[in-house]
Amino acid sequence: MFVNISNKKVYELVIEQIQDKILNGELKKGDKLPSERELSEQMSVSRTSIREAIRVLETIGVVESKQGDGNFICTNIEKSLIEPLSMVFKLNEGTWQNVLELREVLELQTVKIAAIKATKEDCKELKTIIGAMGKENSMKKYNSKKIIQLDQRFHNKIASISKNYLIESVFITSSKLFERFIEDAREKIIENYRDEELLFENHRRIYEGISKNDPILAYEEMKRHMENIRESYIKTIG
Amino acid sequence: MFVNISNKKVYELVIEQIQDKILNGELKKGDKLPSERELSEQMSVSRTSIREAIRVLETIGVVESKQGDGNFICTNIEKSLIEPLSMVFKLNEGTWQNVLELREVLELQTVKIAAIKATKEDCKELKTIIGAMGKENSMKKYNSKKIIQLDQRFHNKIASISKNYLIESVFITSSKLFERFIEDAREKIIENYRDEELLFENHRRIYEGISKNDPILAYEEMKRHMENIRESYIKTIG
């Protein structure tokens, strides 16, 4: 049951009640919410207020509406961090250095955790990505789009090896921010990087550190990789 | 001017238009939005849709309503990450280890950046906090609440010395998560910590690293501090 409400800012109180039920574990991923009519009766508020609350929860990625089927507690809410963080970025007149720095903060520590926690299964997946990268790398016609895709898969996989949803969420948000605001320069960065034939070598060594469950090696190689990205970025931007 | 809309999910399109204007820099911090009536005319949508959109933007911390004065682009939107991240945490059945790990990720790299960027002014502020901590520490009657407050100020100050809003936002969000989900144990952690007379000493040395602009020292001391928190936490939880 939901508690009766008698106060102003009604839609916010509706949101609070639903959030509380998530925070105390009563509502879980994939759970269906009562219908809007039922919610409005249980809380003694108008259906408009319920609808407003649901819309807010939808936008911040906590609730998913399935047409004709009702409202569900969402499973992909890690996506919801990107919009607020993008705004933080723009409203504070963020620079590419800010984005790179955040990425460095996350990559450098996450790779250590990944090196400690990586299972054989995890390493096999990473190896597949590295293999594909190596193949692309040896091609005469260099396909930066494919390399970028593989690069993203590699880094996101490292985040997921951390087996920590919080870290993964923040990590993925920072990658998206990177894509969104550095995208234009990304292909050129990759090209510059390749001139020094370092890109593949860096990734291969990071993989080595993780697969040997050696956090220090993984960290050192990730650090080198981040320094190379930074240098390549500066070269590209001029 | 805002572009005319003719489509479904109207409130979402309204949000998009406002977001776009933030992302392309047309709307800045503190800017006043046109009135709801004006927005509804410019976009040819109902005032209800405008109101719904504004409410969503309010909730995610992008817009602030001042009574009788209208709607403004908000300055405190870094606050908006905490609710979605709390949900990510709960819906994925997060543990205290997850929270500690995220905090470690952020603290360890941020302190390096802070040690590089810290100005004399920054160090003076940190020194004041350390001074107050030292005073509390030497008291016969140990006041954990005060120590916790000073501890938070110290760590948040380090994040702000990074001079990177993105890092600061994520950092503060992670601290809040820590408070929200580890709060109960926090006083006990601090007590356990003190038994070993390490808490103050750790902070003093972190300060030393930052004030000497020595990122390696600052990092090593922060690492020790994080390890002590972890040990103390395990001791407390048993």
Coordinates of C-alpha atoms in Angstrom, one line a residue:
Chain A
M1 CA 0.0 0.0 0.0
F2 CA 1.0 3.6 -0.5
V3 CA 0.5 6.3 2.2
N4 CA -2.2 9.0 1.9
I5 CA -0.8 12.4 0.9
S6 CA -2.1 15.9 2.0
N7 CA 0.4 18.5 1.0
K8 CA 1.5 20.9 -1.8
K9 CA 3.9 20.0 -4.7
V10 CA 1.9 16.8 -5.0
Y11 CA 3.9 15.2 -7.9
E12 CA 7.1 15.5 -5.9
L13 CA 5.5 13.6 -3.0
V14 CA 4.4 10.9 -5.4
I15 CA 8.0 10.6 -6.7
E16 CA 9.3 10.4 -3.1
Q17 CA 7.0 7.6 -2.2
I18 CA 8.0 5.6 -5.3
Q19 CA 11.7 6.4 -4.7
D20 CA 11.4 5.3 -1.0
K21 CA 10.0 2.0 -2.1
I22 CA 13.0 1.5 -4.4
L23 CA 15.5 2.6 -1.7
N24 CA 14.0 0.3 1.0
G25 CA 14.0 -2.6 -1.5
E26 CA 10.2 -3.0 -1.8
L27 CA 10.3 -2.2 -5.5
K28 CA 12.8 -4.0 -7.6
K29 CA 14.1 -4.0 -11.2
G30 CA 11.4 -5.1 -13.6
D31 CA 8.6 -4.7 -11.1
K32 CA 5.3 -3.4 -12.4
L33 CA 3.8 -0.3 -10.8
P34 CA 0.1 -0.3 -9.9
S35 CA -2.0 1.4 -12.6
E36 CA -2.2 5.2 -12.6
R37 CA -5.8 4.9 -11.4
E38 CA -4.8 2.6 -8.5
L39 CA -1.9 4.9 -7.5
S40 CA -4.2 7.9 -7.5
E41 CA -6.7 6.2 -5.3
Q42 CA -4.1 4.8 -2.8
M43 CA -2.4 8.2 -2.5
S44 CA -5.6 10.3 -2.7
V45 CA -4.2 12.6 -5.4
S46 CA -5.3 13.4 -8.9
R47 CA -4.3 11.2 -11.8
T48 CA -2.6 14.3 -13.3
S49 CA -0.2 14.4 -10.4
I50 CA 0.5 10.7 -10.8
R51 CA 1.1 11.2 -14.5
E52 CA 3.4 14.1 -13.8
A53 CA 5.4 12.0 -11.4
I54 CA 5.6 9.1 -13.7
R55 CA 6.9 11.4 -16.5
V56 CA 9.7 12.7 -14.3
L57 CA 10.6 9.2 -13.3
E58 CA 10.6 8.2 -16.9
T59 CA 12.9 11.0 -17.9
I60 CA 15.4 10.3 -15.1
G61 CA 15.4 6.7 -16.2
V62 CA 13.7 5.1 -13.2
V63 CA 10.5 4.1 -14.8
E64 CA 9.8 2.7 -18.2
S65 CA 6.3 2.9 -19.9
K66 CA 5.4 -0.1 -22.0
Q67 CA 2.5 0.8 -24.3
G68 CA -0.7 -0.9 -23.2
D69 CA 1.2 -2.8 -20.5
G70 CA 1.8 -0.2 -17.8
N71 CA 4.8 1.3 -16.0
F72 CA 7.8 -0.7 -14.9
I73 CA 10.8 -0.1 -12.7
C74 CA 13.5 0.3 -15.3
T75 CA 16.7 -1.8 -15.7
N76 CA 18.8 0.7 -17.6
I77 CA 18.9 3.6 -15.3
E78 CA 22.7 4.0 -15.5
K79 CA 21.8 5.8 -18.7
S80 CA 20.1 8.5 -16.7
L81 CA 23.4 10.1 -15.5
I82 CA 24.4 11.4 -18.9
E83 CA 21.9 14.2 -19.3
P84 CA 22.5 15.9 -15.9
L85 CA 26.3 15.5 -16.3
S86 CA 26.2 17.0 -19.8
M87 CA 24.5 20.0 -18.4
V88 CA 26.9 20.3 -15.5
F89 CA 29.6 20.3 -18.2
K90 CA 28.1 22.9 -20.4
L91 CA 26.7 25.2 -17.8
N92 CA 30.2 25.4 -16.2
E93 CA 31.8 26.0 -19.5
G94 CA 33.7 22.8 -19.4
T95 CA 36.7 22.2 -21.6
W96 CA 38.1 19.0 -23.2
Q97 CA 40.7 18.9 -20.5
N98 CA 37.9 18.4 -17.9
V99 CA 36.5 15.5 -19.9
L100 CA 39.8 13.9 -20.3
E101 CA 40.7 14.3 -16.7
L102 CA 37.4 12.7 -15.5
R103 CA 38.1 9.9 -17.9
E104 CA 41.6 9.4 -16.6
V105 CA 40.4 9.4 -13.0
L106 CA 38.0 6.6 -13.8
E107 CA 40.1 4.5 -16.2
L108 CA 43.2 4.5 -14.0
Q109 CA 41.6 3.1 -10.9
T110 CA 39.0 0.9 -12.6
V111 CA 41.7 -1.0 -14.5
K112 CA 43.3 -1.9 -11.2
I113 CA 40.1 -3.3 -9.8
A114 CA 39.5 -5.1 -13.1
A115 CA 43.0 -6.7 -12.9
I116 CA 42.2 -8.0 -9.4
K117 CA 38.7 -9.3 -10.2
A118 CA 39.1 -10.6 -13.8
T119 CA 38.0 -14.2 -14.3
K120 CA 39.1 -16.4 -17.1
E121 CA 35.8 -15.8 -18.8
D122 CA 36.4 -12.0 -18.6
C123 CA 39.9 -12.4 -20.1
K124 CA 38.6 -14.5 -23.0
E125 CA 36.2 -11.7 -23.9
L126 CA 38.9 -9.1 -23.7
K127 CA 41.2 -11.3 -25.8
T128 CA 38.5 -11.5 -28.6
I129 CA 38.4 -7.7 -28.7
I130 CA 42.2 -7.4 -28.8
G131 CA 42.3 -10.0 -31.5
A132 CA 39.9 -7.9 -33.7
M133 CA 41.9 -4.8 -33.0
G134 CA 45.1 -6.5 -34.0
K135 CA 43.4 -7.6 -37.3
E136 CA 42.2 -4.1 -38.0
N137 CA 45.6 -2.7 -37.1
S138 CA 47.4 -4.9 -39.7
M139 CA 45.0 -3.9 -42.5
K140 CA 46.4 -1.7 -45.3
K141 CA 43.3 0.4 -45.3
Y142 CA 43.0 1.7 -41.7
N143 CA 39.3 1.8 -40.6
S144 CA 39.2 4.4 -37.8
K145 CA 35.5 3.9 -37.2
K146 CA 36.0 0.2 -36.5
I147 CA 39.0 0.8 -34.3
I148 CA 36.9 3.4 -32.3
Q149 CA 34.1 0.8 -31.8
L150 CA 36.5 -1.8 -30.7
D151 CA 38.3 0.7 -28.4
Q152 CA 34.9 1.5 -26.8
R153 CA 34.1 -2.1 -26.3
F154 CA 37.5 -2.8 -24.7
H155 CA 37.2 0.1 -22.2
N156 CA 33.5 -0.6 -21.3
K157 CA 34.4 -4.3 -20.8
I158 CA 37.0 -3.3 -18.3
A159 CA 34.4 -1.2 -16.4
S160 CA 32.1 -4.2 -16.3
I161 CA 34.9 -6.5 -15.1
S162 CA 35.0 -4.2 -12.0
K163 CA 31.7 -5.9 -11.1
N164 CA 30.6 -2.7 -9.5
Y165 CA 27.5 -1.1 -11.0
L166 CA 28.3 2.2 -9.5
I167 CA 31.7 2.4 -11.0
E168 CA 30.3 1.0 -14.3
S169 CA 27.5 3.6 -14.4
V170 CA 29.8 6.6 -13.8
F171 CA 32.4 5.1 -16.2
I172 CA 29.9 4.7 -19.0
T173 CA 28.6 8.2 -18.4
S174 CA 32.0 9.6 -18.7
S175 CA 32.6 7.7 -22.0
K176 CA 29.4 9.1 -23.4
L177 CA 30.4 12.5 -22.4
F178 CA 33.7 11.9 -24.1
E179 CA 31.9 10.8 -27.3
R180 CA 29.5 13.6 -27.1
F181 CA 32.0 16.4 -26.7
I182 CA 35.2 15.1 -28.2
E183 CA 33.6 13.0 -31.0
D184 CA 34.7 15.4 -33.7
A185 CA 38.3 15.1 -32.8
R186 CA 38.2 11.4 -32.1
E187 CA 39.0 10.1 -35.5
K188 CA 41.9 12.4 -35.9
I189 CA 43.2 11.5 -32.4
I190 CA 43.1 7.8 -33.5
E191 CA 45.0 8.6 -36.7
N192 CA 47.7 10.6 -34.9
Y193 CA 48.0 7.8 -32.4
R194 CA 48.5 5.2 -35.0
D195 CA 51.4 7.1 -36.6
E196 CA 53.3 6.1 -33.5
E197 CA 52.0 2.5 -33.8
L198 CA 51.2 2.7 -30.1
L199 CA 47.4 2.3 -30.0
F200 CA 47.3 -1.4 -30.5
E201 CA 50.4 -2.0 -28.4
N202 CA 49.0 -0.1 -25.5
H203 CA 45.7 -2.1 -25.5
R204 CA 47.6 -5.3 -25.9
R205 CA 49.6 -4.5 -22.8
I206 CA 46.6 -3.4 -20.7
Y207 CA 45.0 -6.7 -21.6
E208 CA 48.2 -8.5 -20.5
G209 CA 48.1 -6.8 -17.1
I210 CA 44.5 -7.7 -16.6
S211 CA 44.9 -11.3 -17.8
K212 CA 47.9 -11.8 -15.5
N213 CA 45.8 -10.4 -12.6
D214 CA 48.5 -7.8 -12.2
P215 CA 47.0 -4.5 -11.2
I216 CA 50.3 -2.6 -11.2
L217 CA 51.1 -3.6 -14.8
A218 CA 47.5 -2.9 -15.9
Y219 CA 47.7 0.5 -14.2
E220 CA 51.0 1.5 -15.7
E221 CA 49.9 0.6 -19.2
M222 CA 46.6 2.4 -18.8
K223 CA 48.5 5.4 -17.6
R224 CA 50.7 5.3 -20.7
H225 CA 47.6 4.9 -22.9
M226 CA 46.0 7.9 -21.2
E227 CA 49.1 10.0 -21.7
N228 CA 49.2 9.0 -25.4
I229 CA 45.6 10.0 -25.8
R230 CA 46.4 13.4 -24.2
E231 CA 49.4 14.0 -26.4
S232 CA 47.6 12.9 -29.5
Y233 CA 44.7 15.2 -28.6
I234 CA 47.0 18.2 -28.1
K235 CA 48.7 17.4 -31.5
T236 CA 45.3 17.2 -33.1
I237 CA 43.8 20.4 -31.6
G238 CA 47.1 22.1 -32.1
Chain B
M1 CA 13.1 32.0 -30.5
F2 CA 12.0 28.4 -29.9
V3 CA 11.0 26.1 -32.9
N4 CA 7.4 25.0 -33.5
I5 CA 6.6 21.5 -32.4
S6 CA 4.2 19.0 -34.0
N7 CA 4.6 15.5 -32.6
K8 CA 3.7 13.1 -29.8
K9 CA 5.3 13.0 -26.3
V10 CA 5.1 16.8 -26.3
Y11 CA 6.7 17.4 -22.9
E12 CA 9.8 15.5 -24.0
L13 CA 10.2 17.7 -27.1
V14 CA 9.9 20.7 -24.9
I15 CA 12.7 19.4 -22.6
E16 CA 14.8 18.6 -25.6
Q17 CA 14.6 22.2 -26.9
I18 CA 15.6 23.6 -23.6
Q19 CA 18.4 21.1 -23.2
D20 CA 19.7 21.8 -26.7
K21 CA 19.8 25.5 -25.9
I22 CA 21.9 24.7 -22.8
L23 CA 24.2 22.3 -24.7
N24 CA 24.8 24.8 -27.5
G25 CA 25.5 27.6 -25.0
E26 CA 22.5 29.8 -25.8
L27 CA 21.1 29.3 -22.2
K28 CA 23.6 29.8 -19.4
K29 CA 23.6 29.5 -15.6
G30 CA 21.2 32.0 -14.0
D31 CA 19.4 32.8 -17.2
K32 CA 15.7 33.3 -16.9
L33 CA 13.4 31.2 -19.1
P34 CA 10.6 32.9 -21.0
S35 CA 7.3 32.7 -19.1
E36 CA 5.2 29.5 -19.4
R37 CA 2.7 31.4 -21.5
E38 CA 5.4 32.6 -23.9
L39 CA 7.0 29.2 -24.2
S40 CA 3.7 27.6 -24.9
E41 CA 3.0 30.2 -27.7
Q42 CA 6.5 29.9 -29.2
M43 CA 6.4 26.1 -29.3
S44 CA 2.7 25.9 -30.1
V45 CA 2.0 23.5 -27.3
S46 CA -0.3 23.5 -24.3
R47 CA 0.7 25.2 -21.1
T48 CA 0.2 21.8 -19.4
S49 CA 3.0 20.3 -21.6
I50 CA 5.3 23.3 -20.7
R51 CA 4.6 22.8 -17.0
E52 CA 5.3 19.1 -17.2
A53 CA 8.6 19.7 -18.9
I54 CA 9.5 22.4 -16.4
R55 CA 8.8 20.0 -13.6
V56 CA 11.0 17.3 -15.0
L57 CA 13.8 19.9 -15.5
E58 CA 13.2 21.0 -11.9
T59 CA 13.5 17.5 -10.6
I60 CA 16.7 16.7 -12.4
G61 CA 18.1 20.0 -11.2
V62 CA 18.4 21.9 -14.4
V63 CA 15.7 24.5 -13.7
E64 CA 14.9 26.3 -10.5
S65 CA 11.5 27.9 -9.9
K66 CA 11.5 31.1 -7.9
Q67 CA 8.1 31.9 -6.6
G68 CA 6.5 34.9 -8.4
D69 CA 9.8 35.5 -10.3
G70 CA 9.7 32.7 -12.9
N71 CA 12.0 29.8 -13.9
F72 CA 15.8 30.0 -14.0
I73 CA 18.6 27.8 -15.3
C74 CA 19.9 26.3 -12.1
T75 CA 23.4 26.6 -10.7
N76 CA 23.4 23.6 -8.4
I77 CA 22.8 20.9 -10.9
E78 CA 25.6 18.7 -9.6
K79 CA 23.1 17.8 -6.9
S80 CA 21.0 16.1 -9.5
L81 CA 23.3 13.0 -9.9
I82 CA 22.6 11.6 -6.5
E83 CA 19.0 10.4 -7.0
P84 CA 19.7 8.4 -10.2
L85 CA 22.9 7.0 -8.7
S86 CA 21.1 6.0 -5.5
M87 CA 18.6 4.1 -7.6
V88 CA 21.3 2.4 -9.6
F89 CA 22.8 1.4 -6.3
K90 CA 19.6 0.0 -4.8
L91 CA 18.2 -1.6 -7.9
N92 CA 21.4 -3.5 -8.5
E93 CA 21.5 -4.6 -4.8
G94 CA 24.7 -2.7 -4.2
T95 CA 26.9 -3.5 -1.2
W96 CA 29.0 -1.2 1.0
Q97 CA 32.0 -2.6 -0.9
N98 CA 30.6 -1.0 -4.1
V99 CA 30.3 2.4 -2.4
L100 CA 33.7 2.2 -0.8
E101 CA 35.3 1.2 -4.1
L102 CA 33.7 4.0 -6.0
R103 CA 34.9 6.4 -3.4
E104 CA 38.4 5.0 -3.6
V105 CA 38.4 5.3 -7.4
L106 CA 37.6 9.0 -7.1
E107 CA 39.6 10.0 -4.0
L108 CA 42.9 8.4 -5.2
Q109 CA 43.1 10.1 -8.6
T110 CA 41.5 13.4 -7.5
V111 CA 44.0 13.9 -4.8
K112 CA 46.8 13.7 -7.4
I113 CA 45.2 16.3 -9.5
A114 CA 44.6 18.5 -6.4
A115 CA 48.3 18.2 -5.5
I116 CA 49.2 19.4 -8.9
K117 CA 46.8 22.3 -9.1
A118 CA 46.6 23.5 -5.5
T119 CA 47.4 27.2 -5.0
K120 CA 48.6 28.8 -1.8
E121 CA 45.0 30.0 -1.2
D122 CA 43.7 26.4 -1.5
C123 CA 46.4 25.2 0.9
K124 CA 45.5 27.8 3.4
E125 CA 41.9 26.6 3.5
L126 CA 42.9 23.0 3.9
K127 CA 45.3 24.0 6.7
T128 CA 42.4 25.7 8.6
I129 CA 40.4 22.4 8.4
I130 CA 43.4 20.4 9.5
G131 CA 43.9 22.8 12.4
A132 CA 40.4 22.3 13.5
M133 CA 40.7 18.6 13.2
G134 CA 43.9 18.6 15.3
K135 CA 42.1 20.6 18.0
E136 CA 39.2 18.2 18.1
N137 CA 41.6 15.3 18.1
S138 CA 43.4 16.5 21.2
M139 CA 40.1 17.0 23.2
K140 CA 39.4 14.7 26.1
K141 CA 35.8 14.3 25.0
Y142 CA 36.0 13.0 21.4
N143 CA 33.2 14.6 19.3
S144 CA 32.7 12.2 16.3
K145 CA 30.0 14.4 14.8
K146 CA 32.4 17.3 14.5
I147 CA 35.2 15.1 13.2
I148 CA 32.9 13.7 10.6
Q149 CA 31.9 17.2 9.5
L150 CA 35.5 18.3 9.2
D151 CA 36.4 15.1 7.4
Q152 CA 33.7 15.9 4.8
R153 CA 34.9 19.5 4.4
F154 CA 38.4 18.3 3.9
H155 CA 37.6 15.8 1.2
N156 CA 35.1 18.0 -0.6
K157 CA 37.7 20.8 -0.6
I158 CA 40.2 18.4 -2.3
A159 CA 37.6 17.8 -5.0
S160 CA 37.1 21.5 -5.5
I161 CA 40.9 22.0 -5.8
S162 CA 40.8 19.8 -8.8
K163 CA 39.1 22.8 -10.5
N164 CA 37.1 20.4 -12.6
Y165 CA 33.3 20.6 -12.2
L166 CA 32.8 17.1 -13.7
I167 CA 35.1 15.5 -11.2
E168 CA 33.7 17.6 -8.4
S169 CA 30.1 16.6 -9.3
V170 CA 30.8 12.9 -9.4
F171 CA 32.9 13.2 -6.3
I172 CA 30.3 14.9 -4.3
T173 CA 27.7 12.5 -5.5
S174 CA 29.8 9.6 -4.3
S175 CA 30.3 11.2 -0.9
K176 CA 26.5 11.7 -0.6
L177 CA 26.0 8.0 -1.5
F178 CA 28.5 7.2 1.2
E179 CA 26.6 9.3 3.7
R180 CA 23.3 7.9 2.7
F181 CA 24.2 4.2 2.8
I182 CA 27.1 4.0 5.2
E183 CA 26.0 6.8 7.6
D184 CA 24.9 4.3 10.4
A185 CA 28.3 2.8 10.6
R186 CA 30.2 6.0 10.1
E187 CA 30.5 7.1 13.8
K188 CA 31.7 3.6 14.7
I189 CA 34.2 3.6 11.9
I190 CA 35.6 6.9 13.1
E191 CA 35.8 5.6 16.7
N192 CA 37.6 2.5 15.6
Y193 CA 39.9 4.5 13.5
R194 CA 40.8 6.8 16.4
D195 CA 41.9 3.8 18.5
E196 CA 44.8 3.6 16.2
E197 CA 45.4 7.3 16.4
L198 CA 45.6 7.3 12.6
L199 CA 42.8 9.5 11.5
F200 CA 44.3 12.9 12.2
E201 CA 47.8 11.7 11.1
N202 CA 46.4 10.5 7.8
H203 CA 44.7 13.8 7.0
R204 CA 47.7 15.8 8.1
R205 CA 50.0 13.9 5.7
I206 CA 47.5 14.2 2.8
Y207 CA 47.5 17.9 3.5
E208 CA 51.3 17.8 3.5
G209 CA 51.4 16.1 0.0
I210 CA 49.0 18.7 -1.4
S211 CA 50.7 21.7 0.1
K212 CA 54.1 20.5 -1.2
N213 CA 52.5 20.1 -4.6
D214 CA 53.6 16.5 -4.4
P215 CA 51.1 14.2 -6.1
I216 CA 52.9 11.0 -5.3
L217 CA 53.0 11.7 -1.6
A218 CA 49.4 12.9 -1.6
Y219 CA 48.4 9.7 -3.4
E220 CA 50.3 7.4 -1.1
E221 CA 48.8 9.0 2.0
M222 CA 45.3 9.0 0.5
K223 CA 45.8 5.3 -0.3
R224 CA 46.7 4.6 3.3
H225 CA 43.7 6.6 4.5
M226 CA 41.4 4.6 2.3
E227 CA 42.9 1.3 3.5
N228 CA 42.4 2.4 7.1
I229 CA 38.7 3.3 6.4
R230 CA 38.3 -0.1 4.8
E231 CA 39.9 -1.9 7.7
S232 CA 38.0 0.1 10.2
Y233 CA 34.8 -0.6 8.4
I234 CA 35.4 -4.4 8.4
K235 CA 36.2 -4.2 12.1
T236 CA 33.0 -2.3 12.7
I237 CA 30.7 -4.5 10.7
G238 CA 32.5 -7.6 12.0

